[in-house]
Amino acid sequence: MSHFDAKNVLGYTRNRTLPFSHFIEEFIQTPGDFLHTSSTLLARAIEYFDFDIVVRAGEPIISYRIFNDIFNKGTNAVFGQEAAVKHLVAAIDSAGKETGPNRGLVLVGPPASGKTNIIDLITEALEEYTKRKAVKLYSFFFEFKGKGGSNRSLEVWSSFFHNPLLLFPTVLSLGDRVIRPRQELFNHVHEMHKGKVVFPTYYHNAMLDKCSLDIIEGLLQNPTNRGKSLYNILEEYVRVEEIVFSNGQATGIANIDDMKQLRVRMRHLDLSGEDKAILAEHVPGTDIYQYAGAIVSANRGLLHIHDAFGTDNSTEADYKPLLMLLGSGKVSIESTQASVDNTVVMTTNLEEMALLDKQLTSSKLLDRIEKIPVNYLLDANSEMDILKRDMEIMKINYQVDPNLLRIAAYYAVMTRLLPPSRKKWPSNWSQRKQNLYNDITVEKKLFLYACQSDDPLATIQKLPHWHPFRNEALKLNLNLYDPEALEKLIKRHPDAISLGESGLFSNEELALIDDEFMRELFREHYPYEGREGISVRQLQNIMRNTISNSDGRKVHVGTFLSQLKRMIKEGSELHHWMSIDNKWKKERKTLPSRKIGRFRLGAGEGDYGDFAGLVKVVQSLYFMIIDKEITEATVDRNPNEIEEDLRRYLQYTLLANALENKAFSHIMVPKFSFIHPTTGEKVDSPDIHFMTSLEKVIAPDRDPQHFRREIAQKFLGMQSSGEIFIQEGKNVISSRSDNVLVCFHDLFSKLLSHRRTVEGIDAELLRDAFFQKKNNYSYYKTYSIEIRNMVETILKNMVNRFGYPESIALDTVVFALRKQVINFSEMIS
């Protein structure tokens, strides 16, 4: 049994305090530890908890780990918003290098796009960063000691928790001359460290609040302190202490939802009689008071204004403190101003942002803010991650179809996509490539946006010199030409599907689609794509309806599709997200009829913005998925074994081609010879019997010699153009870190869908057996042992390979047979 040590767990003690002189000494020795601004703190806090690299849709991007909610086991994780976070981090980072006050940052997007979660996680990172002592944050308090042998003392903190450097006046009268103590300190430090220290503009000009200045002035004017210099006063009365930020106590972090809370309020410090007596001994006649308000609480840290423009009763007067803060970096108190260093982040919806012009009589605030779009996700894998987290409890109480969340995510993302309509092209694009771009259908765009690179290292290293990721990597000390270091950072999504595996693209199309193609596709409609469509909250409502309309035990994809169709019938009166502005449809030609898998959609059906048609699209995608799963379960061969067969076949075609080339066979044959992985013998001639057996599956109607020559030429051509890459020092058989299966996915798919002849198995009887097992189990037991074994093997494979609950595996096969998604006679030959 484990032992819980409460004394150790709750062993926190107050941080050490320093005399003012010790603080100065430490600052002179290590000035960088004391010159943090709110923006540099935030930027470092985000980076401190590390990051990964995601290569999606041809674009590498930094994925900071704090957004996985590492603080609360993923409860509030933000998925797929790397582009918005990149913009936000860049804006915060640049603010730390600018000379003027920080701009206000506005995260703007549709409801439930993750705006508030992004800020909440940054807030948690900032708080924990300061508590981990990864950074030293110092403030100060005035310590007044009782006289006459009393051990009692009184500590008075400034509400602003100023940096002790602000105790050095910017200007001071000394005799008949004026000096600049803070500047002289900085000059000394600058010289001592040979010009390597950068002093943020804020520290050159910032001043203490009026209350703190009044206390210092009162101490100087006290007759008992006559003759003491400012330094003597600070050394005697000031103690410097490390501080940490606290969201709960509003120290360095403030969260508000009302602009009125920006105003600074003043209240007298409530003291006991004894404390008042101590205070009167040191600063007689001085009023001690404290300031309250969001701007004060957030000094040196983060001010988050939630739903900043969401109330139509806000007046221009309510915005004035924010205007002053963003305009001058100060806050108005007691007929004067105090310097503050806040990073202001606002979150608001698109509609609320539009109200801003109506609420203000000028554009002063708009000039001081930077908008950062946070739209709905366009990556289906990230949408799935949200559903997995939020619908986790569903798996506890129900048997759930393993494809349910994937299909839900596919539909949601497709409702948000906009059609390609580019008219200007990169100069090196062929006409075929241009035509393919504008002909990309909604389901193809879905997979292009979710696609993760087969060779992410190559994608990164081939980036154009101007690509912003290169600068990001430089700031994070990443060497883009260190494969081992990069490989450790590259994050691959476990549910990502390659374009070849999707089954939607021909070989000719795959040859035209490169990283640049995908980057251009994403950039065309940024930042507008994802502003409309179904939100994840609304999607979760549909999921709940799906559960409530299930049989109480099992939740099927079919039930979800039925709920989508019901929702489409109800229309935009009940589901507001359907009433989008489809102005782009006026210029768009009718989409021609097309096939998705085995099923055909009519002309114009399933186009961008056609929500009813998109239900048919996602249904067809579902049919493709279960077709592939049931086929693989029926074929009952490990896909790795099938991959080995294909690789062996390709190597043999290269050998056969080399032998045909009599003039260079003495060079080419050794190049394509290999050591057999099983026997260990050298192979320098093709196994014709093996090749013929595979060709009966992959090319039954083709002339074997012509087909082998065609495959070899395709491989060599792709290798020459760089479209196919093989692991260095390996041949096709031994290589693994390559894209061979992507380039020859059509052959691989044919091999996956073929099962060797099984004695005693009739395809029609097998089909009927599934129906009887579901509807009449006693009759099912009358089938032959071979048929029943085959049924059980297929179901077992679906359970083990694809995560189906056994009863849902049976339901899915029966559903696929009823809808003619699969045909056993095509698999068993």
mmCIF file of C-alpha atoms in Angstrom, residues 594-794:
data_model
loop_
_atom_site.group_PDB
_atom_site.id
_atom_site.type_symbol
_atom_site.label_atom_id
_atom_site.label_comp_id
_atom_site.label_asym_id
_atom_site.label_seq_id
_atom_site.Cartn_x
_atom_site.Cartn_y
_atom_site.Cartn_z
ATOM 1 C CA ARG A 594 -18.877 10.929 -60.375
ATOM 2 C CA LYS A 595 -18.249 7.626 -58.623
ATOM 3 C CA ILE A 596 -17.057 7.270 -55.047
ATOM 4 C CA GLY A 597 -16.062 3.656 -54.642
ATOM 5 C CA ARG A 598 -18.839 1.485 -56.094
ATOM 6 C CA PHE A 599 -21.539 4.158 -55.931
ATOM 7 C CA ARG A 600 -22.354 6.963 -58.335
ATOM 8 C CA LEU A 601 -23.526 10.471 -57.492
ATOM 9 C CA GLY A 602 -25.595 12.444 -59.974
ATOM 10 C CA ALA A 603 -24.555 15.691 -61.659
ATOM 11 C CA GLY A 604 -24.298 18.527 -59.128
ATOM 12 C CA GLU A 605 -24.793 16.133 -56.240
ATOM 13 C CA GLY A 606 -22.480 16.314 -53.235
ATOM 14 C CA ASP A 607 -20.840 19.596 -54.201
ATOM 15 C CA TYR A 608 -19.423 22.153 -51.786
ATOM 16 C CA GLY A 609 -22.222 23.584 -49.621
ATOM 17 C CA ASP A 610 -24.730 20.902 -50.695
ATOM 18 C CA PHE A 611 -25.401 19.561 -47.211
ATOM 19 C CA ALA A 612 -27.941 16.962 -48.358
ATOM 20 C CA GLY A 613 -25.588 15.751 -51.080
ATOM 21 C CA LEU A 614 -22.707 15.624 -48.612
ATOM 22 C CA VAL A 615 -24.645 13.024 -46.616
ATOM 23 C CA LYS A 616 -24.495 10.818 -49.725
ATOM 24 C CA VAL A 617 -20.792 11.590 -50.092
ATOM 25 C CA VAL A 618 -19.976 10.600 -46.517
ATOM 26 C CA GLN A 619 -22.177 7.508 -46.868
ATOM 27 C CA SER A 620 -20.175 6.492 -49.946
ATOM 28 C CA LEU A 621 -16.931 7.044 -48.032
ATOM 29 C CA TYR A 622 -18.301 4.835 -45.270
ATOM 30 C CA PHE A 623 -19.139 2.152 -47.819
ATOM 31 C CA MET A 624 -15.548 2.317 -49.109
ATOM 32 C CA ILE A 625 -14.200 1.898 -45.575
ATOM 33 C CA ILE A 626 -16.293 -1.142 -44.678
ATOM 34 C CA ASP A 627 -15.698 -2.647 -48.132
ATOM 35 C CA LYS A 628 -11.964 -2.500 -47.468
ATOM 36 C CA GLU A 629 -12.270 -3.782 -43.891
ATOM 37 C CA ILE A 630 -14.541 -6.715 -44.713
ATOM 38 C CA THR A 631 -12.423 -7.607 -47.731
ATOM 39 C CA GLU A 632 -9.253 -7.657 -45.640
ATOM 40 C CA ALA A 633 -11.016 -9.688 -42.953
ATOM 41 C CA THR A 634 -12.179 -12.166 -45.620
ATOM 42 C CA VAL A 635 -8.840 -12.416 -47.416
ATOM 43 C CA ASP A 636 -7.387 -13.227 -43.980
ATOM 44 C CA ARG A 637 -3.808 -12.421 -44.812
ATOM 45 C CA ASN A 638 -1.593 -10.085 -42.909
ATOM 46 C CA PRO A 639 -1.238 -6.885 -44.987
ATOM 47 C CA ASN A 640 2.489 -7.002 -44.206
ATOM 48 C CA GLU A 641 2.746 -10.338 -46.001
ATOM 49 C CA ILE A 642 0.909 -8.915 -48.999
ATOM 50 C CA GLU A 643 3.264 -5.937 -48.974
ATOM 51 C CA GLU A 644 6.223 -8.354 -49.035
ATOM 52 C CA ASP A 645 4.707 -10.091 -52.078
ATOM 53 C CA LEU A 646 4.286 -6.787 -53.921
ATOM 54 C CA ARG A 647 7.830 -5.639 -53.127
ATOM 55 C CA ARG A 648 9.210 -8.972 -54.280
ATOM 56 C CA TYR A 649 7.215 -8.699 -57.505
ATOM 57 C CA LEU A 650 8.512 -5.178 -58.190
ATOM 58 C CA GLN A 651 12.116 -6.276 -57.609
ATOM 59 C CA TYR A 652 11.601 -9.178 -60.016
ATOM 60 C CA THR A 653 10.219 -6.852 -62.716
ATOM 61 C CA LEU A 654 13.340 -4.698 -62.383
ATOM 62 C CA LEU A 655 15.521 -7.803 -62.715
ATOM 63 C CA ALA A 656 13.538 -9.012 -65.740
ATOM 64 C CA ASN A 657 13.871 -5.585 -67.353
ATOM 65 C CA ALA A 658 17.633 -5.588 -66.686
ATOM 66 C CA LEU A 659 18.032 -9.012 -68.328
ATOM 67 C CA GLU A 660 16.116 -7.823 -71.407
ATOM 68 C CA ASN A 661 18.563 -4.946 -71.865
ATOM 69 C CA LYS A 662 21.374 -7.045 -73.361
ATOM 70 C CA ALA A 663 23.757 -4.117 -73.871
ATOM 71 C CA PHE A 664 23.777 -3.092 -70.202
ATOM 72 C CA SER A 665 22.660 -6.267 -68.445
ATOM 73 C CA HIS A 666 26.182 -6.797 -67.022
ATOM 74 C CA ILE A 667 25.726 -3.470 -65.164
ATOM 75 C CA MET A 668 22.002 -3.526 -64.445
ATOM 76 C CA VAL A 669 21.576 -7.131 -63.236
ATOM 77 C CA PRO A 670 24.017 -6.746 -60.286
ATOM 78 C CA LYS A 671 22.272 -3.462 -59.422
ATOM 79 C CA PHE A 672 18.879 -5.161 -59.014
ATOM 80 C CA SER A 673 20.083 -8.487 -57.603
ATOM 81 C CA PHE A 674 19.298 -9.077 -53.942
ATOM 82 C CA ILE A 675 19.688 -11.472 -51.042
ATOM 83 C CA HIS A 676 16.528 -13.505 -50.473
ATOM 84 C CA PRO A 677 15.211 -12.557 -47.003
ATOM 85 C CA THR A 678 14.205 -16.162 -46.189
ATOM 86 C CA THR A 679 16.850 -18.398 -47.786
ATOM 87 C CA GLY A 680 19.759 -15.959 -47.607
ATOM 88 C CA GLU A 681 20.723 -16.845 -51.196
ATOM 89 C CA LYS A 682 21.652 -14.308 -53.848
ATOM 90 C CA VAL A 683 18.859 -13.805 -56.407
ATOM 91 C CA ASP A 684 19.927 -12.540 -59.842
ATOM 92 C CA SER A 685 17.029 -13.779 -61.978
ATOM 93 C CA PRO A 686 13.256 -13.328 -61.635
ATOM 94 C CA ASP A 687 10.969 -16.048 -60.270
ATOM 95 C CA ILE A 688 8.619 -16.368 -63.249
ATOM 96 C CA HIS A 689 6.258 -18.764 -61.464
ATOM 97 C CA PHE A 690 5.801 -16.306 -58.557
ATOM 98 C CA MET A 691 5.271 -13.389 -60.945
ATOM 99 C CA THR A 692 2.680 -15.293 -62.956
ATOM 100 C CA SER A 693 0.689 -16.196 -59.821
ATOM 101 C CA LEU A 694 0.480 -12.529 -58.776
ATOM 102 C CA GLU A 695 -0.372 -11.359 -62.296
ATOM 103 C CA LYS A 696 -3.486 -13.544 -62.239
ATOM 104 C CA VAL A 697 -4.742 -11.162 -59.542
ATOM 105 C CA ILE A 698 -3.299 -7.765 -60.476
ATOM 106 C CA ALA A 699 -3.416 -8.019 -64.286
ATOM 107 C CA PRO A 700 -5.486 -11.055 -65.335
ATOM 108 C CA ASP A 701 -6.237 -9.739 -68.839
ATOM 109 C CA ARG A 702 -2.813 -8.287 -69.670
ATOM 110 C CA ASP A 703 0.091 -9.753 -71.617
ATOM 111 C CA PRO A 704 2.608 -10.678 -68.860
ATOM 112 C CA GLN A 705 5.700 -9.472 -70.759
ATOM 113 C CA HIS A 706 4.166 -6.103 -71.623
ATOM 114 C CA PHE A 707 2.795 -5.619 -68.112
ATOM 115 C CA ARG A 708 6.147 -6.399 -66.437
ATOM 116 C CA ARG A 709 7.934 -4.019 -68.782
ATOM 117 C CA GLU A 710 5.338 -1.319 -68.057
ATOM 118 C CA ILE A 711 5.717 -1.696 -64.264
ATOM 119 C CA ALA A 712 9.528 -1.621 -64.469
ATOM 120 C CA GLN A 713 9.499 1.500 -66.655
ATOM 121 C CA LYS A 714 7.023 3.195 -64.322
ATOM 122 C CA PHE A 715 9.260 2.457 -61.335
ATOM 123 C CA LEU A 716 12.440 3.657 -63.053
ATOM 124 C CA GLY A 717 10.706 6.776 -64.375
ATOM 125 C CA MET A 718 9.379 7.698 -60.930
ATOM 126 C CA GLN A 719 12.781 7.047 -59.389
ATOM 127 C CA SER A 720 14.438 9.285 -61.964
ATOM 128 C CA SER A 721 11.968 12.142 -61.352
ATOM 129 C CA GLY A 722 12.181 11.802 -57.562
ATOM 130 C CA GLU A 723 8.517 10.790 -57.192
ATOM 131 C CA ILE A 724 9.484 7.502 -55.557
ATOM 132 C CA PHE A 725 12.162 7.249 -52.887
ATOM 133 C CA ILE A 726 13.830 4.130 -51.528
ATOM 134 C CA GLN A 727 15.676 3.928 -48.230
ATOM 135 C CA GLU A 728 19.357 4.657 -48.826
ATOM 136 C CA GLY A 729 21.478 1.539 -49.275
ATOM 137 C CA LYS A 730 18.381 -0.692 -49.618
ATOM 138 C CA ASN A 731 16.501 -2.358 -52.464
ATOM 139 C CA VAL A 732 12.729 -2.453 -52.895
ATOM 140 C CA ILE A 733 12.419 -5.592 -50.765
ATOM 141 C CA SER A 734 14.524 -4.474 -47.802
ATOM 142 C CA SER A 735 13.503 -0.794 -47.808
ATOM 143 C CA ARG A 736 10.801 0.364 -45.388
ATOM 144 C CA SER A 737 11.062 4.143 -44.996
ATOM 145 C CA ASP A 738 9.744 4.846 -48.475
ATOM 146 C CA ASN A 739 6.581 5.546 -50.469
ATOM 147 C CA VAL A 740 6.452 2.377 -52.593
ATOM 148 C CA LEU A 741 2.946 1.435 -51.421
ATOM 149 C CA VAL A 742 1.686 4.933 -52.207
ATOM 150 C CA CYS A 743 3.094 4.837 -55.739
ATOM 151 C CA PHE A 744 1.734 1.337 -56.400
ATOM 152 C CA HIS A 745 -1.384 1.523 -54.233
ATOM 153 C CA ASP A 746 -3.589 0.183 -57.060
ATOM 154 C CA LEU A 747 -1.644 -3.094 -57.202
ATOM 155 C CA PHE A 748 -1.565 -3.315 -53.414
ATOM 156 C CA SER A 749 -5.349 -2.818 -53.215
ATOM 157 C CA LYS A 750 -5.950 -5.631 -55.704
ATOM 158 C CA LEU A 751 -3.754 -7.991 -53.720
ATOM 159 C CA LEU A 752 -5.473 -7.007 -50.473
ATOM 160 C CA SER A 753 -8.883 -7.879 -51.910
ATOM 161 C CA HIS A 754 -7.969 -11.360 -53.160
ATOM 162 C CA ARG A 755 -8.311 -14.556 -51.184
ATOM 163 C CA ARG A 756 -6.885 -17.857 -52.277
ATOM 164 C CA THR A 757 -9.395 -20.561 -53.203
ATOM 165 C CA VAL A 758 -10.925 -22.229 -50.143
ATOM 166 C CA GLU A 759 -12.325 -25.728 -50.531
ATOM 167 C CA GLY A 760 -15.977 -26.159 -49.518
ATOM 168 C CA ILE A 761 -16.813 -22.431 -49.583
ATOM 169 C CA ASP A 762 -19.599 -21.164 -51.803
ATOM 170 C CA ALA A 763 -19.889 -17.356 -51.930
ATOM 171 C CA GLU A 764 -23.701 -17.405 -51.952
ATOM 172 C CA LEU A 765 -23.900 -19.790 -49.013
ATOM 173 C CA LEU A 766 -21.409 -17.649 -47.127
ATOM 174 C CA ARG A 767 -23.583 -14.598 -47.790
ATOM 175 C CA ASP A 768 -26.727 -16.332 -46.566
ATOM 176 C CA ALA A 769 -24.952 -17.646 -43.472
ATOM 177 C CA PHE A 770 -24.320 -14.102 -42.230
ATOM 178 C CA PHE A 771 -28.014 -13.228 -42.523
ATOM 179 C CA GLN A 772 -29.016 -16.406 -40.720
ATOM 180 C CA LYS A 773 -26.477 -15.866 -37.941
ATOM 181 C CA LYS A 774 -28.057 -12.484 -37.269
ATOM 182 C CA ASN A 775 -31.729 -13.417 -37.696
ATOM 183 C CA ASN A 776 -32.050 -17.173 -37.100
ATOM 184 C CA TYR A 777 -29.148 -18.625 -35.160
ATOM 185 C CA SER A 778 -30.623 -22.125 -34.916
ATOM 186 C CA TYR A 779 -30.831 -22.307 -38.723
ATOM 187 C CA TYR A 780 -27.300 -20.884 -38.982
ATOM 188 C CA LYS A 781 -26.006 -23.929 -37.102
ATOM 189 C CA THR A 782 -27.217 -26.179 -39.949
ATOM 190 C CA TYR A 783 -24.569 -24.755 -42.318
ATOM 191 C CA SER A 784 -21.410 -26.762 -42.921
ATOM 192 C CA ILE A 785 -18.507 -26.425 -40.518
ATOM 193 C CA GLU A 786 -16.430 -24.847 -43.322
ATOM 194 C CA ILE A 787 -19.000 -22.086 -43.880
ATOM 195 C CA ARG A 788 -19.417 -21.410 -40.169
ATOM 196 C CA ASN A 789 -15.656 -21.354 -39.624
ATOM 197 C CA MET A 790 -15.346 -18.868 -42.451
ATOM 198 C CA VAL A 791 -18.049 -16.635 -40.929
ATOM 199 C CA GLU A 792 -16.404 -16.745 -37.511
ATOM 200 C CA THR A 793 -12.954 -16.054 -39.000
ATOM 201 C CA ILE A 794 -14.214 -12.963 -40.821
#
